[in-house]
Amino acid sequence: MTLKGLHSEQYILGRELGRGGEGTVYELQNDSSRVLKRYNELLTATQVNKLKLMVSMRSPGIEAYAAWPEALVVDDKDNICGFVMKKLTGFVPLHMIFSPLDRKNKFPDKGYNFLVHVARNLATAFHKLHDAGLVVGDVNEGNILISSAGLVSFIDCDSFQVKGTDSIYFCEVGVPRYTPPELLSAQTFENVVRTINTDSFSLAILIFQLLFLGRHPFAGKNKSAQDIDEETAIRLHEFAYSLSAKKKKLSPPNDSFNISNLNDDLISYFHKAFETDDRPLPGSWVKALDAFILELVICSESNLHSYPAKLKECPWCYFKRTRGIMFFLDDTVLKANAVLNDIEHFVNGFKVDKLELNKWSGSVQDNDHVTQKVDRGWYKQLYTQVGIAVVCCLAFIGVSIISHNYILCLGGISSVLWIKYGTLAKKIKAERDSLRNTYAHYATLLEKMIQEYNMPPGLDMYNKALGKLNQLVNNFRQLPDEGEKMKKLMEERIYNDYLAGYLRQFDIQSHEIASFGPAKKTILLSAGIRNASDISLLHSRKIPGIGPKNMQVLISWQRQMSSGFVYIPDTGKLSTGLLQVVSDLEALKLKLEHSIRIEYQSVTYMKQNITNRSLVLERQINDLIAHTTQAKSSMLAFDKFSRFI
């Protein structure tokens, strides 16, 4: 499908990259550096005016931290239906580094200091966007992307609050768990003016989640008789980790990172952000996080374990040793590596050098050592018969002179004609044809042999077999990587089983889910979606009445429920799984070894046959060149001689 821009630019849509409640994002086949967002529904005049304003505001400062609209796109009726923005390559959603397994999969070499670094860059992004006159508004862990370098970029920027000359284009969406209490009290996001202060509340929650490995500041152990969920806790300013609040209703969950581990500025800023309306600005967070990074030291047990130097021991090692909790999954080397120790030794025994075949560049030329001559027998025969003819002619001419007899002159002429058109002429033509046929035979045979020499019939089959052998050898060399993949999948399976078991305790019917009343919950139940774990089924299952917007709400709720999950690895299951991985890897290794041996034998046999045939052809070609050259020389000499007859 092709769409056009306001200035007749052509945008050819490629594969779909993502689909949300508002629209779908596509790759561009004719521009790999950008993507296109197309809205699902016709835009209102207000939405169109907002997009036009955003395009006019575009600047390098904004684009450094946001996938900002660059150009508007129209449909076949010239209605604005979307926009083009830069493509973010190598970025993943922020929530991917909250979970230890996701963190290991996406950034296996990143530890706690990386989380602090991302928090610092996130605060910088807010600071720069605020300086550009923007308010993010809809802040959540899904519309912020990060790279392996810790770079931060916002997506879904068309939801930002943007201020024009005489109007404000509001942000009318939001996620309750990132929304400040004053906006929750409004009951709606429509026509609500967001501010830097409201953004600062949302930023503080994200920074807290990064420093506390996904924990939410308003989720904890309830010490009261009141039912307090995250939204209620936000309204009540019930900061679960507070060190100053009296008569606290919430306390930190078990096995949480202690807020006292942070430096004084960070501790103070979290209390101000969550317990007062005088929230720290993004620039203040940048300075405090910069100072905190300098206070971190690396644990001697793991490079992933960095922690404040003021602590007596590594907290991550403490959790692992005393509670069996692994907040950072070290990418340990696969055990029983003996099955892979001899890889290069084995491979080196099956090397096949590339088959180098010289092309025959010679041509059939008249060689100096070949004498150009006609067969001696032909000379004798020709001389004899021509001599007789000449004598006869002279005799007839003499008689003609003496007798002046006209008839006798005709006899002389007849003798000449006998030479040209008689038996001798036929013999000359037959010999000429024979010489030409002999030359043509040798030349044709020589051409075929040279063609076979340059392009051996078995060469294509050999090259295919050699390619197959090389691929098998490459697969054999990749066995360590394949082992790590198998190990990783095994660990993921165990981790996800534990997470699914944890999520099954959150029944959909008994929990508040934004915008989900009894009717929608009944639809979910009838489709087999009963708890937070079942929501994962929505990725591969379509349910009538549950559209993209509803799915986003459910997935966000699932992430909210999973934030309290603590992974305590089962060493028994991991050991059993590891043994199975080693067994499967050994079986794969033996299979590849068998295939390599068979293919190597086949390739070696074909190479030997081609090489031997080339040597035979080389000798035959040299012999044929001599025969062909001689045949050509004889043919040319005879043609030259016969012209005088």
XYZ file of C-alpha atoms in Angstrom:
645
model
C 0.000 0.000 0.000
C 1.189 3.522 -0.815
C 0.238 6.722 1.000
C 1.246 10.255 0.130
C 2.335 13.267 2.129
C 0.952 16.782 2.043
C 3.667 17.717 -0.460
C 3.134 14.672 -2.724
C 5.805 12.505 -1.081
C 5.256 8.794 -1.618
C 5.324 6.394 1.353
C 5.255 2.664 0.551
C 4.065 0.701 3.578
C 6.087 -2.324 4.635
C 5.482 -4.833 7.392
C 3.454 -3.988 10.464
C 5.606 -3.169 13.507
C 2.960 -2.620 16.151
C -0.739 -2.076 16.677
C -2.396 -0.073 19.441
C -5.744 1.366 20.366
C -5.316 4.448 18.191
C -3.350 3.239 15.204
C -0.838 0.952 13.553
C 2.862 1.553 12.916
C 4.444 0.331 9.671
C 7.915 0.113 8.209
C 8.534 2.127 5.047
C 9.874 0.125 2.118
C 11.338 3.247 0.497
C 12.865 4.722 3.680
C 14.492 2.448 6.261
C 15.236 5.336 8.643
C 11.591 6.206 9.320
C 8.260 4.560 10.146
C 4.654 5.577 9.553
C 1.797 5.648 12.033
C -1.666 5.353 10.522
C -4.726 6.002 12.664
C -7.529 3.483 12.854
C -10.278 6.099 12.752
C -10.896 9.409 11.000
C -9.244 12.254 12.907
C -11.168 15.179 14.324
C -10.352 18.763 13.366
C -8.725 19.246 16.786
C -6.474 16.220 16.295
C -5.466 17.428 12.828
C -4.618 20.915 14.119
C -2.583 19.387 16.952
C -0.553 17.270 14.531
C 0.094 20.265 12.268
C 1.325 22.242 15.270
C 3.594 19.374 16.350
C 5.176 19.117 12.894
C 5.853 22.870 12.972
C 7.512 22.505 16.414
C 9.908 19.808 15.238
C 13.510 20.434 16.322
C 16.731 18.448 16.929
C 16.323 19.060 20.670
C 12.923 17.369 20.718
C 13.876 14.563 18.333
C 16.836 13.652 20.538
C 14.345 12.325 23.106
C 11.142 11.617 21.179
C 9.886 9.924 18.016
C 8.311 13.195 16.912
C 5.982 13.678 13.902
C 8.083 14.804 10.915
C 5.505 14.931 8.135
C 1.768 14.335 7.838
C 0.218 11.670 5.625
C -3.114 11.737 3.783
C -5.385 8.978 2.496
C -6.912 8.671 -0.973
C -9.542 11.280 0.006
C -6.844 13.737 1.139
C -7.806 13.332 4.798
C -4.859 13.442 7.190
C -4.602 9.855 8.428
C -1.182 9.619 10.065
C 2.371 10.855 10.224
C 5.971 9.837 9.599
C 8.569 9.706 12.393
C 12.098 8.433 12.911
C 12.651 4.713 13.366
C 14.075 3.653 16.719
C 16.375 0.696 16.075
C 17.723 -1.348 18.987
C 15.295 0.147 21.528
C 12.993 -1.831 23.866
C 10.197 -0.754 26.246
C 11.393 0.507 29.617
C 9.564 -2.222 31.549
C 11.879 -4.786 29.924
C 14.567 -3.974 32.497
C 12.277 -4.303 35.524
C 12.182 -8.108 35.313
C 15.452 -10.019 35.948
C 14.755 -12.430 33.073
C 13.868 -9.685 30.582
C 16.929 -7.762 31.711
C 19.141 -10.787 31.132
C 17.617 -11.486 27.705
C 17.810 -7.920 26.419
C 20.891 -6.606 28.229
C 22.793 -9.607 29.659
C 25.848 -7.553 30.598
C 23.952 -4.775 32.404
C 23.799 -4.537 36.192
C 22.360 -2.211 38.811
C 24.505 0.732 37.697
C 22.806 0.525 34.292
C 19.407 0.981 35.962
C 20.698 4.110 37.703
C 22.154 5.335 34.402
C 18.800 4.877 32.629
C 17.020 6.717 35.455
C 19.436 9.612 35.051
C 18.872 9.753 31.261
C 15.113 9.533 31.762
C 15.194 12.591 34.030
C 17.298 14.385 31.396
C 14.712 13.576 28.713
C 11.902 15.070 30.816
C 14.023 18.136 31.519
C 14.760 18.757 27.814
C 11.148 18.194 26.715
C 9.887 20.569 29.387
C 12.384 23.182 28.177
C 10.840 22.812 24.701
C 7.444 23.774 26.136
C 6.039 20.240 26.189
C 4.283 18.216 28.877
C 4.384 14.448 28.426
C 1.124 13.767 30.285
C 0.563 10.080 29.571
C 3.631 8.687 31.323
C 4.001 4.920 31.647
C 6.605 2.210 31.242
C 5.225 1.197 27.832
C 5.651 4.422 25.861
C 9.280 4.992 26.859
C 11.978 3.063 25.014
C 15.612 2.500 25.952
C 18.702 1.249 24.133
C 21.630 -0.868 25.307
C 23.550 2.386 25.797
C 20.844 3.632 28.169
C 19.495 6.199 25.690
C 15.858 7.169 26.240
C 13.186 8.030 23.676
C 9.439 8.615 23.984
C 6.903 7.157 21.559
C 3.176 7.893 21.118
C 4.119 11.569 21.265
C 0.808 12.606 19.691
C -0.638 12.210 23.195
C 1.682 14.927 24.610
C 0.102 18.146 25.864
C 1.040 20.836 23.323
C 0.447 24.560 23.669
C -0.284 26.724 20.636
C -0.515 30.492 20.338
C -4.031 30.696 21.723
C -4.977 27.127 22.571
C -3.889 24.049 24.506
C -4.111 20.592 22.991
C -4.692 18.351 25.981
C -3.368 14.931 26.853
C -6.616 13.056 27.411
C -5.239 9.610 28.257
C -3.295 8.222 31.168
C -2.461 5.214 33.332
C -3.739 5.557 36.937
C -0.628 4.020 38.588
C 1.514 6.827 37.124
C -1.014 9.613 37.696
C -0.658 12.166 40.539
C -3.440 12.348 43.148
C -4.778 15.730 41.974
C -5.501 14.311 38.514
C -6.992 11.103 39.896
C -9.432 13.254 41.852
C -10.631 14.864 38.609
C -12.090 11.479 37.518
C -11.312 12.306 33.864
C -8.393 13.391 31.702
C -10.527 15.426 29.285
C -9.733 19.159 29.218
C -7.396 18.747 32.201
C -4.290 20.929 32.085
C -1.133 18.963 32.827
C 1.933 20.674 34.221
C 5.628 20.072 34.782
C 4.661 19.283 38.368
C 2.241 16.515 37.320
C 4.932 15.087 35.006
C 7.375 15.195 37.916
C 5.173 12.831 39.924
C 5.113 10.311 37.075
C 8.865 10.659 36.559
C 9.494 9.988 40.263
C 7.531 6.714 40.053
C 9.561 5.546 37.048
C 12.844 6.432 38.756
C 11.696 4.546 41.861
C 10.842 1.473 39.774
C 14.280 1.559 38.160
C 16.158 1.855 41.445
C 13.941 -0.700 43.195
C 13.897 -3.250 40.341
C 10.291 -2.829 39.250
C 8.660 -2.248 42.650
C 5.974 0.438 42.745
C 6.267 3.055 45.531
C 2.568 2.740 46.386
C 2.412 -1.070 46.521
C 3.295 -2.766 49.792
C 2.090 -4.782 52.736
C -1.204 -3.438 54.015
C -1.132 -2.984 57.805
C -4.696 -1.626 57.998
C -8.167 -3.077 57.650
C -8.799 -0.852 54.638
C -8.501 -2.284 51.116
C -5.697 -0.215 49.614
C -4.710 -0.756 45.998
C -2.137 1.363 44.157
C -4.616 3.988 43.003
C -6.054 4.372 46.497
C -2.558 4.602 47.984
C -1.681 7.393 45.529
C -4.795 9.343 46.495
C -3.900 8.948 50.210
C -0.184 9.764 49.701
C 0.561 6.347 51.241
C 4.195 5.965 50.203
C 4.977 2.383 51.239
C 8.704 3.047 51.759
C 8.292 6.236 53.763
C 10.756 6.793 56.605
C 8.917 9.793 58.001
C 5.186 9.055 57.844
C 3.400 8.299 61.104
C 0.639 5.698 61.381
C 1.639 4.156 58.083
C -0.917 1.917 56.425
C 1.587 0.401 53.994
C 5.072 -0.953 54.532
C 7.600 -2.207 51.952
C 6.989 -5.705 50.576
C 9.194 -8.522 51.767
C 12.594 -8.828 50.124
C 12.696 -5.223 48.918
C 15.735 -3.045 48.394
C 15.985 -0.730 51.403
C 15.404 2.957 50.663
C 18.044 3.796 53.281
C 20.640 2.386 50.874
C 20.228 5.484 48.687
C 21.983 8.801 49.258
C 20.297 11.566 51.241
C 19.182 13.598 48.215
C 17.421 10.664 46.565
C 15.697 9.681 49.825
C 14.531 13.263 50.308
C 13.319 13.626 46.728
C 11.207 10.450 46.870
C 9.508 11.657 50.052
C 8.824 15.075 48.537
C 7.521 13.595 45.275
C 5.107 11.141 46.919
C 4.075 12.850 50.138
C 3.859 16.525 49.094
C 2.831 18.622 46.115
C 6.248 20.321 45.979
C 7.853 17.740 43.729
C 11.493 17.770 42.634
C 12.007 18.921 39.049
C 13.715 16.614 36.508
C 16.935 18.655 36.653
C 17.225 17.993 40.396
C 16.893 14.247 39.808
C 19.696 14.405 37.218
C 22.130 15.908 39.739
C 21.153 13.485 42.525
C 21.457 10.441 40.254
C 24.819 11.616 38.892
C 26.099 11.757 42.465
C 24.614 8.327 43.275
C 26.328 6.685 40.288
C 29.696 7.886 41.580
C 28.974 6.236 44.950
C 28.462 2.766 43.452
C 31.093 0.018 43.642
C 31.302 -3.316 41.792
C 30.874 -6.542 43.743
C 33.760 -9.004 43.618
C 31.332 -11.891 43.000
C 29.588 -10.495 39.931
C 30.064 -7.554 37.584
C 26.281 -7.167 37.537
C 26.251 -6.441 41.261
C 26.965 -2.759 41.843
C 25.835 -1.156 45.104
C 26.376 1.927 47.290
C 29.845 1.970 48.802
C 28.446 2.855 52.231
C 26.948 -0.649 52.563
C 29.027 -3.281 54.332
C 28.152 -6.015 51.854
C 26.585 -6.448 48.446
C 22.781 -6.477 48.903
C 22.268 -8.626 45.792
C 24.625 -11.300 47.097
C 22.844 -11.078 50.456
C 19.450 -11.742 48.855
C 20.899 -14.630 46.881
C 22.676 -16.174 49.871
C 19.971 -15.766 52.541
C 16.756 -15.872 50.527
C 17.718 -17.589 47.294
C 16.517 -14.522 45.356
C 18.364 -13.577 42.179
C 17.621 -9.999 41.211
C 20.372 -10.224 38.585
C 20.688 -13.440 36.604
C 24.339 -14.004 35.812
C 24.899 -15.470 32.380
C 26.888 -18.412 33.686
C 28.746 -20.735 31.337
C 27.013 -23.959 30.424
C 28.127 -26.772 32.682
C 29.614 -30.007 31.365
C 31.322 -28.116 28.557
C 33.480 -31.188 27.907
C 31.082 -32.151 25.121
C 32.208 -29.016 23.279
C 35.923 -28.956 24.053
C 37.089 -30.660 20.850
C 35.132 -28.598 18.346
C 38.056 -26.939 16.529
C 40.139 -30.126 16.659
C 37.338 -32.051 14.977
C 36.627 -29.347 12.398
C 40.290 -28.998 11.413
C 40.268 -32.611 10.249
C 37.616 -31.862 7.626
C 39.037 -28.931 5.745
C 38.567 -28.968 1.984
C 40.540 -26.443 -0.033
C 38.665 -24.616 -2.718
C 38.868 -26.360 -6.078
C 41.069 -24.139 -8.253
C 40.600 -24.913 -11.967
C 42.628 -23.097 -14.621
C 40.665 -21.897 -17.610
C 42.090 -22.989 -20.982
C 43.190 -19.772 -22.619
C 45.020 -21.214 -25.645
C 43.656 -21.116 -29.208
C 44.219 -23.177 -32.365
C 47.000 -21.418 -34.314
C 49.234 -22.471 -37.186
C 52.387 -23.619 -35.456
C 55.762 -22.981 -37.122
C 56.818 -26.592 -36.715
C 53.885 -27.821 -38.819
C 54.721 -27.873 -42.542
C 51.979 -26.598 -44.826
C 52.007 -29.143 -47.685
C 49.795 -31.345 -49.772
C 50.249 -35.102 -49.719
C 53.079 -36.287 -52.069
C 50.798 -38.791 -53.777
C 48.524 -36.008 -54.837
C 51.439 -34.089 -56.355
C 52.503 -37.108 -58.463
C 48.971 -37.748 -59.623
C 48.373 -34.109 -60.457
C 51.686 -33.662 -62.287
C 51.132 -36.817 -64.350
C 47.567 -36.002 -65.373
C 48.221 -32.316 -66.029
C 51.347 -33.221 -68.050
C 49.367 -35.547 -70.273
C 46.773 -32.843 -70.755
C 49.425 -30.256 -71.684
C 51.098 -32.640 -74.214
C 47.750 -33.370 -75.792
C 46.993 -29.685 -76.059
C 50.343 -28.944 -77.716
C 49.872 -31.837 -80.143
C 46.430 -30.600 -81.083
C 47.706 -27.064 -81.451
C 50.582 -28.292 -83.715
C 48.247 -30.241 -85.914
C 45.967 -27.250 -86.026
C 48.758 -25.001 -87.215
C 49.866 -27.472 -89.928
C 46.445 -28.429 -91.160
C 44.505 -25.300 -90.286
C 41.783 -27.752 -89.365
C 39.124 -26.071 -87.181
C 37.855 -29.384 -85.774
C 41.264 -30.313 -84.432
C 41.429 -27.015 -82.536
C 38.271 -27.950 -80.801
C 40.014 -31.084 -79.667
C 42.651 -29.017 -77.903
C 40.012 -27.004 -76.119
C 38.305 -30.212 -75.070
C 41.506 -31.351 -73.417
C 41.619 -28.221 -71.312
C 37.990 -28.674 -70.324
C 38.799 -32.251 -69.346
C 41.322 -30.933 -66.868
C 38.833 -28.436 -65.387
C 35.624 -30.427 -65.375
C 36.593 -34.004 -65.830
C 37.678 -36.858 -63.572
C 40.618 -34.901 -62.169
C 38.384 -32.032 -61.074
C 36.164 -34.401 -59.206
C 39.142 -35.869 -57.408
C 40.368 -32.385 -56.439
C 36.949 -31.465 -55.045
C 36.714 -34.735 -53.128
C 40.133 -34.191 -51.575
C 39.282 -30.587 -50.659
C 36.038 -31.726 -48.965
C 37.902 -34.469 -47.145
C 40.498 -32.033 -45.794
C 37.825 -29.567 -44.711
C 35.785 -32.278 -42.989
C 38.867 -33.546 -41.199
C 39.653 -30.038 -39.934
C 36.024 -29.428 -38.900
C 35.970 -32.744 -37.015
C 39.129 -31.974 -35.060
C 38.068 -28.345 -34.374
C 34.621 -29.395 -33.096
C 36.080 -32.098 -30.888
C 38.678 -29.655 -29.567
C 36.030 -27.065 -28.749
C 33.978 -29.613 -26.804
C 37.009 -30.779 -24.849
C 38.033 -27.221 -23.960
C 34.463 -26.477 -22.870
C 34.449 -29.575 -20.654
C 37.879 -28.604 -19.285
C 36.696 -25.091 -18.388
C 33.338 -26.200 -17.016
C 33.553 -29.769 -15.669
C 30.094 -31.437 -15.628
C 30.415 -32.330 -11.937
C 31.466 -28.844 -10.811
C 27.959 -27.615 -9.879
C 27.283 -30.750 -7.864
C 30.676 -30.395 -6.198
C 30.048 -26.757 -5.259
C 26.650 -27.624 -3.778
C 28.162 -30.458 -1.763
C 31.005 -28.204 -0.605
C 28.467 -25.548 0.451
C 26.537 -28.143 2.419
C 29.744 -29.340 4.104
C 30.724 -25.779 5.023
C 27.267 -25.160 6.464
C 27.496 -28.321 8.554
C 30.933 -27.277 9.809
C 29.585 -23.808 10.620
C 26.675 -25.368 12.518
C 29.175 -27.500 14.406
C 31.181 -24.423 15.356
C 27.966 -22.764 16.561
C 27.274 -25.552 19.063
C 28.395 -23.455 22.075
C 25.994 -20.681 21.045
C 23.275 -23.250 20.425
C 23.921 -24.677 23.885
C 23.505 -21.217 25.412
C 20.228 -20.749 23.525
C 18.954 -24.102 24.762
C 20.010 -23.231 28.295
C 18.377 -19.819 28.029
C 15.088 -21.323 26.827
C 15.179 -23.825 29.678
C 15.701 -21.046 32.233
C 12.945 -18.946 30.643
C 10.548 -21.883 30.785
C 11.181 -22.395 34.498
C 11.010 -18.654 35.230
C 7.770 -18.218 33.270
C 6.217 -21.226 35.015
C 6.902 -19.588 38.380
C 5.636 -16.207 37.170
C 2.483 -17.779 35.745
C 1.847 -19.512 39.045
C 2.257 -16.212 40.858
C -0.108 -14.385 38.484
C -2.802 -17.048 38.764
C -3.594 -15.809 42.277
C -4.929 -12.519 40.836
C -8.470 -13.351 39.817
C -10.014 -10.950 37.318
C -13.419 -11.030 38.986
C -12.112 -9.912 42.362
C -9.771 -7.139 41.200
C -10.421 -3.616 40.016
C -9.340 -3.109 36.400
C -9.723 0.318 34.831
C -12.656 0.504 32.350
C -13.543 -3.172 32.927
C -16.996 -3.621 34.377
C -18.982 -6.836 34.923
C -19.974 -7.116 31.240
C -16.408 -7.086 29.897
C -15.225 -9.389 32.676
C -17.960 -11.865 31.703
C -16.663 -11.793 28.112
C -13.169 -12.592 29.379
C -14.387 -15.431 31.590
C -16.371 -17.015 28.770
C -13.166 -16.963 26.663
C -11.155 -18.698 29.389
C -9.377 -15.542 30.641
C -9.834 -15.906 34.401
C -6.705 -14.461 36.004
C -3.674 -12.272 35.370
C -1.719 -15.201 33.950
C -4.386 -15.951 31.325
C -4.025 -12.452 29.866
C -0.917 -13.664 28.031
C -3.294 -15.728 25.850
C -4.622 -12.505 24.320
C -1.432 -12.179 22.251
C -2.537 -15.158 20.149
C -6.302 -15.079 20.590
C -8.930 -12.634 19.355
C -11.974 -12.120 21.565
C -15.032 -10.267 20.209
C -15.650 -7.143 22.275
C -12.034 -6.909 23.497
C -10.263 -4.509 21.163
C -6.709 -3.094 21.103
C -7.446 -0.441 23.755
C -8.903 -3.034 26.135
C -5.912 -5.305 25.523
C -3.527 -2.502 26.442
C -5.403 -1.978 29.710
C -5.274 -5.693 30.529
C -1.575 -6.025 29.693
C -0.812 -2.981 31.821
C -2.771 -4.546 34.704
C -0.858 -7.809 34.268
C 2.457 -5.929 34.468
C 1.167 -4.166 37.562
C 0.365 -7.485 39.242
C 3.696 -9.034 38.228
C 5.687 -6.168 39.798
C 5.445 -7.950 43.156
C 6.910 -11.196 41.827
C 10.213 -12.272 43.354
C 12.166 -14.968 41.543
C 13.701 -17.621 43.764
C 15.331 -20.174 41.424
C 14.689 -23.846 42.079
C 18.202 -25.303 41.885
C 16.788 -28.822 41.545
C 14.719 -27.943 38.477
C 17.580 -25.945 36.995
C 19.992 -28.867 37.458
C 17.545 -31.310 35.853
C 16.951 -28.900 33.010
C 20.679 -28.424 32.539
C 21.258 -32.172 32.301
C 18.604 -32.372 29.595
C 20.256 -29.502 27.712
C 23.638 -31.283 27.855
C 22.033 -34.528 26.637
C 20.264 -32.782 23.740
C 23.451 -30.941 22.846
C 25.478 -34.167 22.826
C 22.893 -35.792 20.520
C 23.028 -32.798 18.177
C 26.827 -32.916 18.176
C 26.929 -36.620 17.264
C 24.397 -36.072 14.470
C 26.464 -33.238 13.003
C 29.685 -35.243 13.261
C 28.087 -38.119 11.310
C 26.745 -35.756 8.627
C 30.103 -33.971 8.288
C 31.995 -37.252 7.799
C 29.597 -38.430 5.076
C 29.593 -35.081 3.263
C 33.380 -34.776 3.521
C 33.844 -38.212 1.917
C 31.476 -37.258 -0.907
C 33.167 -33.900 -1.535
C 36.654 -35.441 -1.512
C 35.572 -38.126 -4.009
C 34.025 -35.565 -6.368
C 37.063 -33.298 -6.147
C 39.409 -36.176 -7.017
C 37.274 -37.182 -10.013
C 37.175 -33.626 -11.361
C 40.932 -33.167 -10.894
C 41.791 -36.484 -12.577
C 39.470 -35.778 -15.505
C 41.088 -32.343 -15.941
C 44.539 -33.930 -16.249
C 43.284 -36.395 -18.874
C 41.571 -33.605 -20.811
C 44.716 -31.485 -20.730
C 46.701 -34.217 -22.475
C 43.926 -34.881 -25.003
C 43.549 -31.172 -25.764
C 47.282 -30.786 -26.471
C 47.142 -33.780 -28.836
C 44.055 -32.425 -30.566
C 45.630 -29.011 -31.013
C 48.455 -30.641 -32.972
C 46.009 -32.642 -35.137
C 43.725 -29.664 -35.658
C 46.587 -27.345 -36.592
C 47.972 -29.880 -39.067
C 44.519 -30.439 -40.580
C 44.009 -26.707 -40.975
C 47.433 -26.244 -42.564
C 46.869 -29.096 -45.051
C 43.476 -27.703 -45.955
C 44.836 -24.190 -46.582
C 47.836 -25.485 -48.595
C 45.612 -27.635 -50.791
C 43.203 -24.741 -51.398
C 46.138 -22.522 -52.449
C 47.581 -25.160 -54.809
C 44.275 -26.134 -56.396
C 43.581 -22.543 -57.480
C 46.353 -22.856 -60.084
C 44.913 -25.987 -61.663
